[in-house]
mmCIF file of C-alpha atoms and ligand atoms in Angstrom:
data_model
loop_
_atom_site.group_PDB
_atom_site.id
_atom_site.type_symbol
_atom_site.label_atom_id
_atom_site.label_comp_id
_atom_site.label_asym_id
_atom_site.label_seq_id
_atom_site.Cartn_x
_atom_site.Cartn_y
_atom_site.Cartn_z
ATOM 1 C CA UNK A 1 119.706 301.967 -52.759
ATOM 2 C CA UNK A 2 121.517 303.194 -55.880
ATOM 3 C CA UNK A 3 121.166 299.741 -57.417
ATOM 4 C CA UNK A 4 117.366 299.866 -57.210
ATOM 5 C CA UNK A 5 115.441 300.526 -60.424
ATOM 6 C CA UNK A 6 114.214 304.163 -60.649
ATOM 7 C CA UNK A 7 110.532 303.169 -60.232
ATOM 8 C CA UNK A 8 111.289 301.358 -56.976
ATOM 9 C CA UNK A 9 113.632 304.112 -55.730
ATOM 10 C CA UNK A 10 110.798 306.594 -56.153
ATOM 11 C CA UNK A 11 108.717 304.614 -53.660
ATOM 12 C CA UNK A 12 111.266 305.019 -50.890
ATOM 13 C CA UNK A 13 110.259 307.331 -48.090
ATOM 14 C CA UNK A 14 112.437 309.137 -45.636
ATOM 15 C CA UNK A 15 111.462 308.539 -42.060
ATOM 16 C CA UNK A 16 113.272 310.293 -39.257
ATOM 17 C CA UNK A 17 111.811 309.498 -35.850
ATOM 18 C CA UNK A 18 114.163 312.048 -34.317
ATOM 19 C CA UNK A 19 113.520 313.051 -30.709
ATOM 20 C CA UNK A 20 111.357 316.146 -30.662
ATOM 21 C CA UNK A 21 110.403 315.907 -34.358
ATOM 22 C CA UNK A 22 106.758 315.103 -33.698
ATOM 23 C CA UNK A 23 105.268 314.579 -30.288
ATOM 24 C CA UNK A 24 101.629 313.734 -29.718
ATOM 25 C CA UNK A 25 99.630 316.284 -27.783
ATOM 26 C CA UNK A 26 96.087 316.263 -26.498
ATOM 27 C CA UNK A 27 94.736 317.601 -29.782
ATOM 28 C CA UNK A 28 97.625 317.097 -32.119
ATOM 29 C CA UNK A 29 101.347 316.894 -32.503
ATOM 30 C CA UNK A 30 104.056 319.070 -31.134
ATOM 31 C CA UNK A 31 106.805 319.999 -33.557
ATOM 32 C CA UNK A 32 109.582 321.532 -31.447
ATOM 33 C CA UNK A 33 107.599 324.107 -29.492
ATOM 34 C CA UNK A 34 104.592 324.744 -31.756
ATOM 35 C CA UNK A 35 101.611 322.455 -31.245
ATOM 36 C CA UNK A 36 100.008 321.240 -34.482
ATOM 37 C CA UNK A 37 96.342 320.395 -34.840
ATOM 38 C CA UNK A 38 95.919 316.815 -36.016
ATOM 39 C CA UNK A 39 94.272 316.714 -39.454
ATOM 40 C CA UNK A 40 96.077 313.510 -40.366
ATOM 41 C CA UNK A 41 95.434 310.584 -38.028
ATOM 42 C CA UNK A 42 92.519 308.134 -38.256
ATOM 43 C CA UNK A 43 91.381 308.892 -34.716
ATOM 44 C CA UNK A 44 88.081 310.168 -36.182
ATOM 45 C CA UNK A 45 86.167 310.308 -32.895
ATOM 46 C CA UNK A 46 89.068 311.686 -30.859
ATOM 47 C CA UNK A 47 88.988 308.640 -28.568
ATOM 48 C CA UNK A 48 92.711 307.897 -28.511
ATOM 49 C CA UNK A 49 93.191 310.076 -25.409
ATOM 50 C CA UNK A 50 89.691 309.868 -24.007
ATOM 51 C CA UNK A 51 89.848 309.484 -20.199
ATOM 52 C CA UNK A 52 87.366 306.597 -20.263
ATOM 53 C CA UNK A 53 89.597 304.590 -22.629
ATOM 54 C CA UNK A 54 92.719 305.400 -20.647
ATOM 55 C CA UNK A 55 91.056 304.355 -17.375
ATOM 56 C CA UNK A 56 89.793 301.093 -18.925
ATOM 57 C CA UNK A 57 93.238 300.256 -20.324
ATOM 58 C CA UNK A 58 94.915 301.096 -17.000
ATOM 59 C CA UNK A 59 92.513 298.930 -15.000
ATOM 60 C CA UNK A 60 93.056 296.011 -17.375
ATOM 61 C CA UNK A 61 96.791 296.586 -17.232
ATOM 62 C CA UNK A 62 96.630 296.134 -13.456
ATOM 63 C CA UNK A 63 94.345 293.107 -13.772
ATOM 64 C CA UNK A 64 95.966 291.201 -16.658
ATOM 65 C CA UNK A 65 99.379 292.743 -17.265
ATOM 66 C CA UNK A 66 100.693 294.215 -20.495
ATOM 67 C CA UNK A 67 100.631 291.287 -22.892
ATOM 68 C CA UNK A 68 98.460 288.185 -23.190
ATOM 69 C CA UNK A 69 101.437 285.829 -23.001
ATOM 70 C CA UNK A 70 99.928 283.208 -25.293
ATOM 71 C CA UNK A 71 97.571 282.589 -28.182
ATOM 72 C CA UNK A 72 93.811 282.690 -27.649
ATOM 73 C CA UNK A 73 93.476 278.897 -27.775
ATOM 74 C CA UNK A 74 96.345 278.191 -25.384
ATOM 75 C CA UNK A 75 96.729 280.605 -22.474
ATOM 76 C CA UNK A 76 96.096 284.087 -23.935
ATOM 77 C CA UNK A 77 92.313 284.409 -23.489
ATOM 78 C CA UNK A 78 91.046 286.762 -20.789
ATOM 79 C CA UNK A 79 87.400 287.520 -19.951
ATOM 80 C CA UNK A 80 87.778 290.913 -21.669
ATOM 81 C CA UNK A 81 88.427 289.230 -25.060
ATOM 82 C CA UNK A 82 85.160 287.312 -24.859
ATOM 83 C CA UNK A 83 83.303 290.387 -23.588
ATOM 84 C CA UNK A 84 84.436 292.516 -26.547
ATOM 85 C CA UNK A 85 83.612 289.758 -29.057
ATOM 86 C CA UNK A 86 80.106 289.350 -27.617
ATOM 87 C CA UNK A 87 79.427 293.128 -27.481
ATOM 88 C CA UNK A 88 80.605 293.612 -31.057
ATOM 89 C CA UNK A 89 78.529 290.693 -32.356
ATOM 90 C CA UNK A 90 75.475 292.209 -30.678
ATOM 91 C CA UNK A 91 76.212 295.747 -31.953
ATOM 92 C CA UNK A 92 76.792 294.593 -35.509
ATOM 93 C CA UNK A 93 74.009 292.010 -35.621
ATOM 94 C CA UNK A 94 76.403 289.192 -36.606
ATOM 95 C CA UNK A 95 76.587 285.695 -35.111
ATOM 96 C CA UNK A 96 80.279 285.522 -34.449
ATOM 97 C CA UNK A 97 83.171 287.914 -33.876
ATOM 98 C CA UNK A 98 86.822 286.930 -33.505
ATOM 99 C CA UNK A 99 89.586 289.319 -32.430
ATOM 100 C CA UNK A 100 92.947 289.636 -34.181
ATOM 101 C CA UNK A 101 96.103 291.513 -33.216
ATOM 102 C CA UNK A 102 95.810 293.795 -36.278
ATOM 103 C CA UNK A 103 93.589 294.608 -39.231
ATOM 104 C CA UNK A 104 96.328 293.473 -41.585
ATOM 105 C CA UNK A 105 96.245 290.034 -39.988
ATOM 106 C CA UNK A 106 92.426 289.938 -39.869
ATOM 107 C CA UNK A 107 92.302 290.613 -43.614
ATOM 108 C CA UNK A 108 94.774 287.803 -44.324
ATOM 109 C CA UNK A 109 92.594 285.480 -42.229
ATOM 110 C CA UNK A 110 89.394 286.633 -43.941
ATOM 111 C CA UNK A 111 90.678 285.960 -47.455
ATOM 112 C CA UNK A 112 92.168 282.649 -46.466
ATOM 113 C CA UNK A 113 88.795 281.540 -45.022
ATOM 114 C CA UNK A 114 86.853 282.664 -48.095
ATOM 115 C CA UNK A 115 89.134 281.867 -51.047
ATOM 116 C CA UNK A 116 91.497 279.163 -52.247
ATOM 117 C CA UNK A 117 93.141 278.255 -55.518
ATOM 118 C CA UNK A 118 89.808 277.130 -56.999
ATOM 119 C CA UNK A 119 88.248 280.541 -56.406
ATOM 120 C CA UNK A 120 88.220 283.765 -58.417
ATOM 121 C CA UNK A 121 88.420 286.973 -56.398
ATOM 122 C CA UNK A 122 86.971 290.178 -57.851
ATOM 123 C CA UNK A 123 88.467 293.163 -56.048
ATOM 124 C CA UNK A 124 88.136 296.929 -56.227
ATOM 125 C CA UNK A 125 91.259 298.419 -57.800
ATOM 126 C CA UNK A 126 91.974 300.452 -54.664
ATOM 127 C CA UNK A 127 91.624 297.852 -51.897
ATOM 128 C CA UNK A 128 94.094 297.832 -49.016
ATOM 129 C CA UNK A 129 97.445 296.093 -49.444
ATOM 130 C CA UNK A 130 96.633 293.502 -46.749
ATOM 131 C CA UNK A 131 93.696 292.209 -48.809
ATOM 132 C CA UNK A 132 95.893 291.859 -51.886
ATOM 133 C CA UNK A 133 98.532 289.965 -49.915
ATOM 134 C CA UNK A 134 95.732 287.684 -48.681
ATOM 135 C CA UNK A 135 94.580 286.964 -52.232
ATOM 136 C CA UNK A 136 98.142 286.224 -53.345
ATOM 137 C CA UNK A 137 98.634 283.826 -50.430
ATOM 138 C CA UNK A 138 95.330 282.042 -51.135
ATOM 139 C CA UNK A 139 96.341 281.077 -54.692
ATOM 140 C CA UNK A 140 92.997 282.395 -55.998
ATOM 141 C CA UNK A 141 92.751 284.067 -59.396
ATOM 142 C CA UNK A 142 92.509 287.863 -59.004
ATOM 143 C CA UNK A 143 90.469 290.179 -61.228
ATOM 144 C CA UNK A 144 90.358 293.894 -60.448
ATOM 145 C CA UNK A 145 87.478 296.229 -61.222
ATOM 146 C CA UNK A 146 87.520 300.022 -61.550
ATOM 147 C CA UNK A 147 86.986 301.829 -58.256
ATOM 148 C CA UNK A 148 83.351 301.512 -57.060
ATOM 149 C CA UNK A 149 82.220 300.622 -60.611
ATOM 150 C CA UNK A 150 79.155 298.386 -60.273
ATOM 151 C CA UNK A 151 78.836 297.852 -64.029
ATOM 152 C CA UNK A 152 82.369 296.514 -64.103
ATOM 153 C CA UNK A 153 81.552 294.129 -61.213
ATOM 154 C CA UNK A 154 78.420 292.969 -63.015
ATOM 155 C CA UNK A 155 80.316 292.262 -66.248
ATOM 156 C CA UNK A 156 83.024 290.353 -64.412
ATOM 157 C CA UNK A 157 80.501 288.293 -62.430
ATOM 158 C CA UNK A 158 78.595 287.462 -65.618
ATOM 159 C CA UNK A 159 81.688 286.447 -67.535
ATOM 160 C CA UNK A 160 82.955 284.300 -64.626
ATOM 161 C CA UNK A 161 79.580 282.583 -64.276
ATOM 162 C CA UNK A 162 79.261 282.005 -68.039
ATOM 163 C CA UNK A 163 82.661 280.370 -68.077
ATOM 164 C CA UNK A 164 82.079 278.224 -65.007
ATOM 165 C CA UNK A 165 78.642 278.064 -63.344
ATOM 166 C CA UNK A 166 80.029 276.377 -60.210
ATOM 167 C CA UNK A 167 83.258 278.217 -59.529
ATOM 168 C CA UNK A 168 83.471 279.832 -56.070
ATOM 169 C CA UNK A 169 83.512 283.631 -56.452
ATOM 170 C CA UNK A 170 84.474 286.227 -53.861
ATOM 171 C CA UNK A 171 84.011 289.990 -54.192
ATOM 172 C CA UNK A 172 86.224 292.191 -52.005
ATOM 173 C CA UNK A 173 85.754 295.870 -51.274
ATOM 174 C CA UNK A 174 85.948 298.511 -48.521
ATOM 175 C CA UNK A 175 83.123 300.625 -47.165
ATOM 176 C CA UNK A 176 85.211 303.824 -46.887
ATOM 177 C CA UNK A 177 88.362 304.082 -48.978
ATOM 178 C CA UNK A 178 91.095 305.709 -46.999
ATOM 179 C CA UNK A 179 92.796 307.737 -49.720
ATOM 180 C CA UNK A 180 89.652 308.629 -51.700
ATOM 181 C CA UNK A 181 87.071 309.172 -48.966
ATOM 182 C CA UNK A 182 84.572 307.312 -51.177
ATOM 183 C CA UNK A 183 82.163 304.409 -50.504
ATOM 184 C CA UNK A 184 80.633 301.803 -52.825
ATOM 185 C CA UNK A 185 76.868 301.346 -53.310
ATOM 186 C CA UNK A 186 76.840 298.343 -50.981
ATOM 187 C CA UNK A 187 73.147 297.511 -51.260
ATOM 188 C CA UNK A 188 73.408 297.158 -55.060
ATOM 189 C CA UNK A 189 76.662 295.246 -54.706
ATOM 190 C CA UNK A 190 75.060 292.718 -52.354
ATOM 191 C CA UNK A 191 72.209 292.242 -54.854
ATOM 192 C CA UNK A 192 74.723 291.474 -57.627
ATOM 193 C CA UNK A 193 76.581 289.041 -55.378
ATOM 194 C CA UNK A 194 73.365 287.274 -54.440
ATOM 195 C CA UNK A 195 72.297 287.032 -58.076
ATOM 196 C CA UNK A 196 75.626 285.495 -59.111
ATOM 197 C CA UNK A 197 76.178 283.392 -55.959
ATOM 198 C CA UNK A 198 79.341 285.251 -54.996
ATOM 199 C CA UNK A 199 80.468 285.812 -51.425
ATOM 200 C CA UNK A 200 81.237 289.364 -50.318
ATOM 201 C CA UNK A 201 83.941 290.579 -47.945
ATOM 202 C CA UNK A 202 83.739 294.217 -46.819
ATOM 203 C CA UNK A 203 86.614 295.915 -45.010
ATOM 204 C CA UNK A 204 84.959 298.456 -42.697
ATOM 205 C CA UNK A 205 88.230 299.696 -41.178
ATOM 206 C CA UNK A 206 87.536 303.401 -41.792
ATOM 207 C CA UNK A 207 83.726 303.381 -41.602
ATOM 208 C CA UNK A 208 83.099 301.731 -38.231
ATOM 209 C CA UNK A 209 82.147 304.160 -35.502
ATOM 210 C CA UNK A 210 81.387 306.848 -38.087
ATOM 211 C CA UNK A 211 79.242 305.706 -41.042
ATOM 212 C CA UNK A 212 76.020 303.678 -41.157
ATOM 213 C CA UNK A 213 73.251 303.570 -38.536
ATOM 214 C CA UNK A 214 74.699 304.852 -35.243
ATOM 215 C CA UNK A 215 78.215 304.263 -36.601
ATOM 216 C CA UNK A 216 77.664 300.535 -37.151
ATOM 217 C CA UNK A 217 79.232 300.667 -40.623
ATOM 218 C CA UNK A 218 77.755 300.555 -44.106
ATOM 219 C CA UNK A 219 77.410 296.762 -44.141
ATOM 220 C CA UNK A 220 75.109 296.883 -41.124
ATOM 221 C CA UNK A 221 71.850 295.078 -41.836
ATOM 222 C CA UNK A 222 73.057 293.673 -45.174
ATOM 223 C CA UNK A 223 72.746 289.951 -44.679
ATOM 224 C CA UNK A 224 74.409 289.121 -47.980
ATOM 225 C CA UNK A 225 77.679 290.575 -46.763
ATOM 226 C CA UNK A 226 79.454 287.335 -45.908
ATOM 227 C CA UNK A 227 82.099 288.794 -43.621
ATOM 228 C CA UNK A 228 83.236 292.185 -42.434
ATOM 229 C CA UNK A 229 86.608 293.164 -41.105
ATOM 230 C CA UNK A 230 87.163 296.057 -38.748
ATOM 231 C CA UNK A 231 90.047 297.563 -36.826
ATOM 232 C CA UNK A 232 90.255 299.276 -33.426
ATOM 233 C CA UNK A 233 93.196 301.380 -34.603
ATOM 234 C CA UNK A 234 91.054 304.087 -36.184
ATOM 235 C CA UNK A 235 87.743 305.468 -34.821
ATOM 236 C CA UNK A 236 88.009 303.171 -31.771
ATOM 237 C CA UNK A 237 91.199 304.937 -30.679
ATOM 238 C CA UNK A 238 92.885 301.683 -29.599
ATOM 239 C CA UNK A 239 94.615 298.888 -31.538
ATOM 240 C CA UNK A 240 93.811 295.412 -32.807
ATOM 241 C CA UNK A 241 91.023 294.225 -35.057
ATOM 242 C CA UNK A 242 88.218 291.714 -35.654
ATOM 243 C CA UNK A 243 86.251 289.710 -38.188
ATOM 244 C CA UNK A 244 82.457 289.411 -37.924
ATOM 245 C CA UNK A 245 80.564 286.695 -39.736
ATOM 246 C CA UNK A 246 78.027 283.859 -39.424
ATOM 247 C CA UNK A 247 78.307 280.920 -37.035
ATOM 248 C CA UNK A 248 79.621 278.485 -39.617
ATOM 249 C CA UNK A 249 82.376 280.715 -40.993
ATOM 250 C CA UNK A 250 83.227 281.819 -37.465
ATOM 251 C CA UNK A 251 83.877 278.183 -36.628
ATOM 252 C CA UNK A 252 85.993 277.780 -39.795
ATOM 253 C CA UNK A 253 88.118 280.734 -38.675
ATOM 254 C CA UNK A 254 88.450 279.421 -35.134
ATOM 255 C CA UNK A 255 89.400 275.910 -36.236
ATOM 256 C CA UNK A 256 91.615 276.654 -39.219
ATOM 257 C CA UNK A 257 92.863 280.223 -39.322
ATOM 258 C CA UNK A 258 96.584 280.262 -38.641
ATOM 259 C CA UNK A 259 96.389 284.062 -38.305
ATOM 260 C CA UNK A 260 94.017 283.565 -35.354
ATOM 261 C CA UNK A 261 95.435 280.405 -33.757
ATOM 262 C CA UNK A 262 99.176 280.907 -34.047
ATOM 263 C CA UNK A 263 99.649 284.415 -32.767
ATOM 264 C CA UNK A 264 99.742 286.033 -29.335
ATOM 265 C CA UNK A 265 96.275 287.256 -28.373
ATOM 266 C CA UNK A 266 95.541 290.975 -28.629
ATOM 267 C CA UNK A 267 97.024 292.760 -25.591
ATOM 268 C CA UNK A 268 94.337 292.939 -22.843
ATOM 269 C CA UNK A 269 94.673 296.724 -22.196
ATOM 270 C CA UNK A 270 94.002 297.372 -25.898
ATOM 271 C CA UNK A 271 90.970 295.067 -25.754
ATOM 272 C CA UNK A 272 89.642 296.899 -22.696
ATOM 273 C CA UNK A 273 90.145 300.274 -24.405
ATOM 274 C CA UNK A 274 88.316 299.035 -27.521
ATOM 275 C CA UNK A 275 85.450 297.795 -25.358
ATOM 276 C CA UNK A 276 85.282 301.176 -23.611
ATOM 277 C CA UNK A 277 85.256 302.881 -27.019
ATOM 278 C CA UNK A 278 82.418 300.634 -28.180
ATOM 279 C CA UNK A 279 80.388 301.526 -25.077
ATOM 280 C CA UNK A 280 80.972 305.236 -25.682
ATOM 281 C CA UNK A 281 79.964 304.927 -29.341
ATOM 282 C CA UNK A 282 76.812 303.028 -28.315
ATOM 283 C CA UNK A 283 75.933 305.792 -25.863
ATOM 284 C CA UNK A 284 76.507 308.515 -28.460
ATOM 285 C CA UNK A 285 74.770 307.166 -31.566
ATOM 286 C CA UNK A 286 74.841 310.608 -33.220
ATOM 287 C CA UNK A 287 78.629 311.123 -33.115
ATOM 288 C CA UNK A 288 79.168 309.653 -36.582
ATOM 289 C CA UNK A 289 76.361 311.624 -38.194
ATOM 290 C CA UNK A 290 77.612 314.865 -36.614
ATOM 291 C CA UNK A 291 81.045 314.218 -38.070
ATOM 292 C CA UNK A 292 79.555 313.518 -41.507
ATOM 293 C CA UNK A 293 77.542 316.755 -41.363
ATOM 294 C CA UNK A 294 80.636 318.695 -40.387
ATOM 295 C CA UNK A 295 82.586 317.088 -43.210
ATOM 296 C CA UNK A 296 79.916 318.209 -45.697
ATOM 297 C CA UNK A 297 80.306 321.772 -44.416
ATOM 298 C CA UNK A 298 84.092 321.485 -44.904
ATOM 299 C CA UNK A 299 83.554 320.164 -48.442
ATOM 300 C CA UNK A 300 81.187 323.060 -49.248
ATOM 301 C CA UNK A 301 83.693 325.635 -48.008
ATOM 302 C CA UNK A 302 86.683 324.076 -49.755
ATOM 303 C CA UNK A 303 84.719 323.951 -52.996
ATOM 304 C CA UNK A 304 83.583 327.565 -52.577
ATOM 305 C CA UNK A 305 87.254 328.499 -52.100
ATOM 306 C CA UNK A 306 87.995 327.118 -55.574
ATOM 307 C CA UNK A 307 89.188 323.595 -54.735
ATOM 308 C CA UNK A 308 87.915 320.482 -56.429
ATOM 309 C CA UNK A 309 85.216 319.225 -54.037
ATOM 310 C CA UNK A 310 86.785 316.414 -51.974
ATOM 311 C CA UNK A 311 85.132 313.142 -53.023
ATOM 312 C CA UNK A 312 82.910 311.054 -50.745
ATOM 313 C CA UNK A 313 80.922 312.210 -47.737
ATOM 314 C CA UNK A 314 82.767 310.945 -44.634
ATOM 315 C CA UNK A 315 85.577 312.378 -42.486
ATOM 316 C CA UNK A 316 88.324 311.726 -45.068
ATOM 317 C CA UNK A 317 88.657 314.692 -47.434
ATOM 318 C CA UNK A 318 91.241 314.244 -50.174
ATOM 319 C CA UNK A 319 92.306 317.650 -51.445
ATOM 320 C CA UNK A 320 93.732 316.953 -54.884
ATOM 321 C CA UNK A 321 96.819 319.051 -55.588
ATOM 322 C CA UNK A 322 98.300 317.210 -58.607
ATOM 323 C CA UNK A 323 102.099 317.328 -58.669
ATOM 324 C CA UNK A 324 104.058 315.550 -55.918
ATOM 325 C CA UNK A 325 106.149 318.595 -54.989
ATOM 326 C CA UNK A 326 103.104 320.864 -54.919
ATOM 327 C CA UNK A 327 101.458 318.513 -52.409
ATOM 328 C CA UNK A 328 104.576 318.549 -50.220
ATOM 329 C CA UNK A 329 104.705 322.352 -50.439
ATOM 330 C CA UNK A 330 101.082 322.533 -49.324
ATOM 331 C CA UNK A 331 101.818 320.208 -46.420
ATOM 332 C CA UNK A 332 104.625 322.505 -45.239
ATOM 333 C CA UNK A 333 102.485 325.574 -45.757
ATOM 334 C CA UNK A 334 99.739 324.136 -43.529
ATOM 335 C CA UNK A 335 102.315 323.051 -40.982
ATOM 336 C CA UNK A 336 103.434 326.682 -40.681
ATOM 337 C CA UNK A 337 99.798 327.570 -39.943
ATOM 338 C CA UNK A 338 99.736 324.968 -37.153
ATOM 339 C CA UNK A 339 97.967 322.171 -39.048
ATOM 340 C CA UNK A 340 99.294 318.640 -39.389
ATOM 341 C CA UNK A 341 98.378 317.108 -42.762
ATOM 342 C CA UNK A 342 100.133 314.527 -44.887
ATOM 343 C CA UNK A 343 100.871 314.740 -48.616
ATOM 344 C CA UNK A 344 99.924 311.418 -50.189
ATOM 345 C CA UNK A 345 101.829 310.718 -53.383
ATOM 346 C CA UNK A 346 102.216 307.975 -56.005
ATOM 347 C CA UNK A 347 102.473 304.989 -55.821
ATOM 348 C CA UNK A 348 99.964 305.170 -52.932
ATOM 349 C CA UNK A 349 97.654 307.149 -55.247
ATOM 350 C CA UNK A 350 97.599 307.345 -59.086
ATOM 351 C CA UNK A 351 100.216 309.446 -60.886
ATOM 352 C CA UNK A 352 99.317 313.162 -61.102
ATOM 353 C CA UNK A 353 96.822 312.996 -58.215
ATOM 354 C CA UNK A 354 99.075 313.786 -55.245
ATOM 355 C CA UNK A 355 96.870 315.098 -52.488
ATOM 356 C CA UNK A 356 96.569 316.326 -48.976
ATOM 357 C CA UNK A 357 94.574 313.749 -47.038
ATOM 358 C CA UNK A 358 92.584 315.953 -44.676
ATOM 359 C CA UNK A 359 91.016 314.029 -41.814
ATOM 360 C CA UNK A 360 88.282 315.538 -39.722
ATOM 361 C CA UNK A 361 88.028 314.651 -36.030
ATOM 362 C CA UNK A 362 85.108 315.076 -33.663
ATOM 363 C CA UNK A 363 87.140 317.070 -31.163
ATOM 364 C CA UNK A 364 88.732 319.620 -33.520
ATOM 365 C CA UNK A 365 88.047 323.204 -32.422
ATOM 366 C CA UNK A 366 85.337 324.990 -34.459
ATOM 367 C CA UNK A 367 87.774 327.547 -35.831
ATOM 368 C CA UNK A 368 89.911 324.863 -37.528
ATOM 369 C CA UNK A 369 88.111 325.226 -40.873
ATOM 370 C CA UNK A 370 88.759 328.964 -40.912
ATOM 371 C CA UNK A 371 92.458 328.428 -40.112
ATOM 372 C CA UNK A 372 92.674 325.846 -42.895
ATOM 373 C CA UNK A 373 90.980 328.045 -45.506
ATOM 374 C CA UNK A 374 93.133 331.021 -44.586
ATOM 375 C CA UNK A 375 96.328 328.945 -44.765
ATOM 376 C CA UNK A 376 95.379 327.480 -48.146
ATOM 377 C CA UNK A 377 94.554 330.946 -49.513
ATOM 378 C CA UNK A 378 98.000 332.195 -48.470
ATOM 379 C CA UNK A 379 99.706 329.620 -50.718
HETATM 380 C C1 PLP B 401 91.326 299.647 -45.229
HETATM 381 C C2 PLP B 401 92.268 299.135 -44.205
HETATM 382 N N1 PLP B 401 92.212 297.851 -43.854
HETATM 383 C C3 PLP B 401 93.052 297.330 -42.931
HETATM 384 C C4 PLP B 401 94.007 298.103 -42.330
HETATM 385 C C5 PLP B 401 94.951 297.486 -41.339
HETATM 386 O O1 PLP B 401 94.501 297.726 -40.063
HETATM 387 P P1 PLP B 401 95.537 297.704 -38.820
HETATM 388 O O2 PLP B 401 96.154 299.049 -38.788
HETATM 389 O O3 PLP B 401 94.698 297.386 -37.647
HETATM 390 O O4 PLP B 401 96.529 296.632 -39.143
HETATM 391 C C6 PLP B 401 94.081 299.466 -42.639
HETATM 392 C C7 PLP B 401 95.052 300.349 -41.935
HETATM 393 O O5 PLP B 401 96.070 300.665 -42.287
HETATM 394 C C8 PLP B 401 93.221 299.990 -43.616
HETATM 395 O O6 PLP B 401 93.304 301.265 -43.981
#
């Protein structure tokens, strides 16, 4: 480690999965004997331990076993895979859905289906690492634009089109950025893409189940969104992921995506849990909106307490602290008050903007906000 350059050494993180250091509880983590309320995980709807998901996973475990034992196109497909793909396609209003073992893998597959070395990819500066790895692997030319800056996208699209009227263009963004809590103006972005004949990939990992009509995501109903990617590891409380697109691109993925064809199919109990989560979300179309309303209340109170108003309007509330050590101190201070938060520091976020990433969950007790405000005031 000593031989690493200082910039790289700074990125190293300590990770001590010691027994008893952090144990998941019904509502949070248990550090030694004190339970901590979870204000850190992406389990926005509190479904991870929902009895309906657990029962669905257990039943599938009995039916199909733990793992799929093969890839989807060889021996790994079970009826539950097809059922989840069909339900999701119906819910999202897309022709075709394909499951992947993880969102990271789905994003690699998405970029590889939409871009090659003849293509230029225009990507938000803050997109997820998996999307960047996908662009690198595709051989496409990458141009970044400032976070959620539509003028910057417009200028880039115009300059690309002026230089080459026929070049394939792909725009890549997310519908809810996980460290910022912000969302792009997707309707305007789709209009720009249509005008300049660019395809658009939207990663809905953090928005699905929470944002958009009845939690269907912010790309719902936007036909010019070429493909969306989603994961079951966040609001769906399970694991695994999917891509949703039109019939033609769905067939391209099925026939040529190595990330789909040459990997063991998503474990059946996880698929069953994701399907159960989808059914719950469909039966509770107001869950997402309730969470958004609660998050606005949290933002109002944090601002009134003198904090910079956390950006965005969804369940991710970045509380900007500034210095790295100050963010860590705040994390420990909240931990003492029984709250689990995580200090996010550079290089994950820009220098000087270390923050506590507060994550609101549907099942947090009402008094959590009061506990949080009191703990922050004590600092
Ligand atoms: C925006 C975004 N996309 C994709 C992923 C990857 O999803 P998964 O955890 O299912 O691999 C994540 C999660 O880390 C994410 O935050």
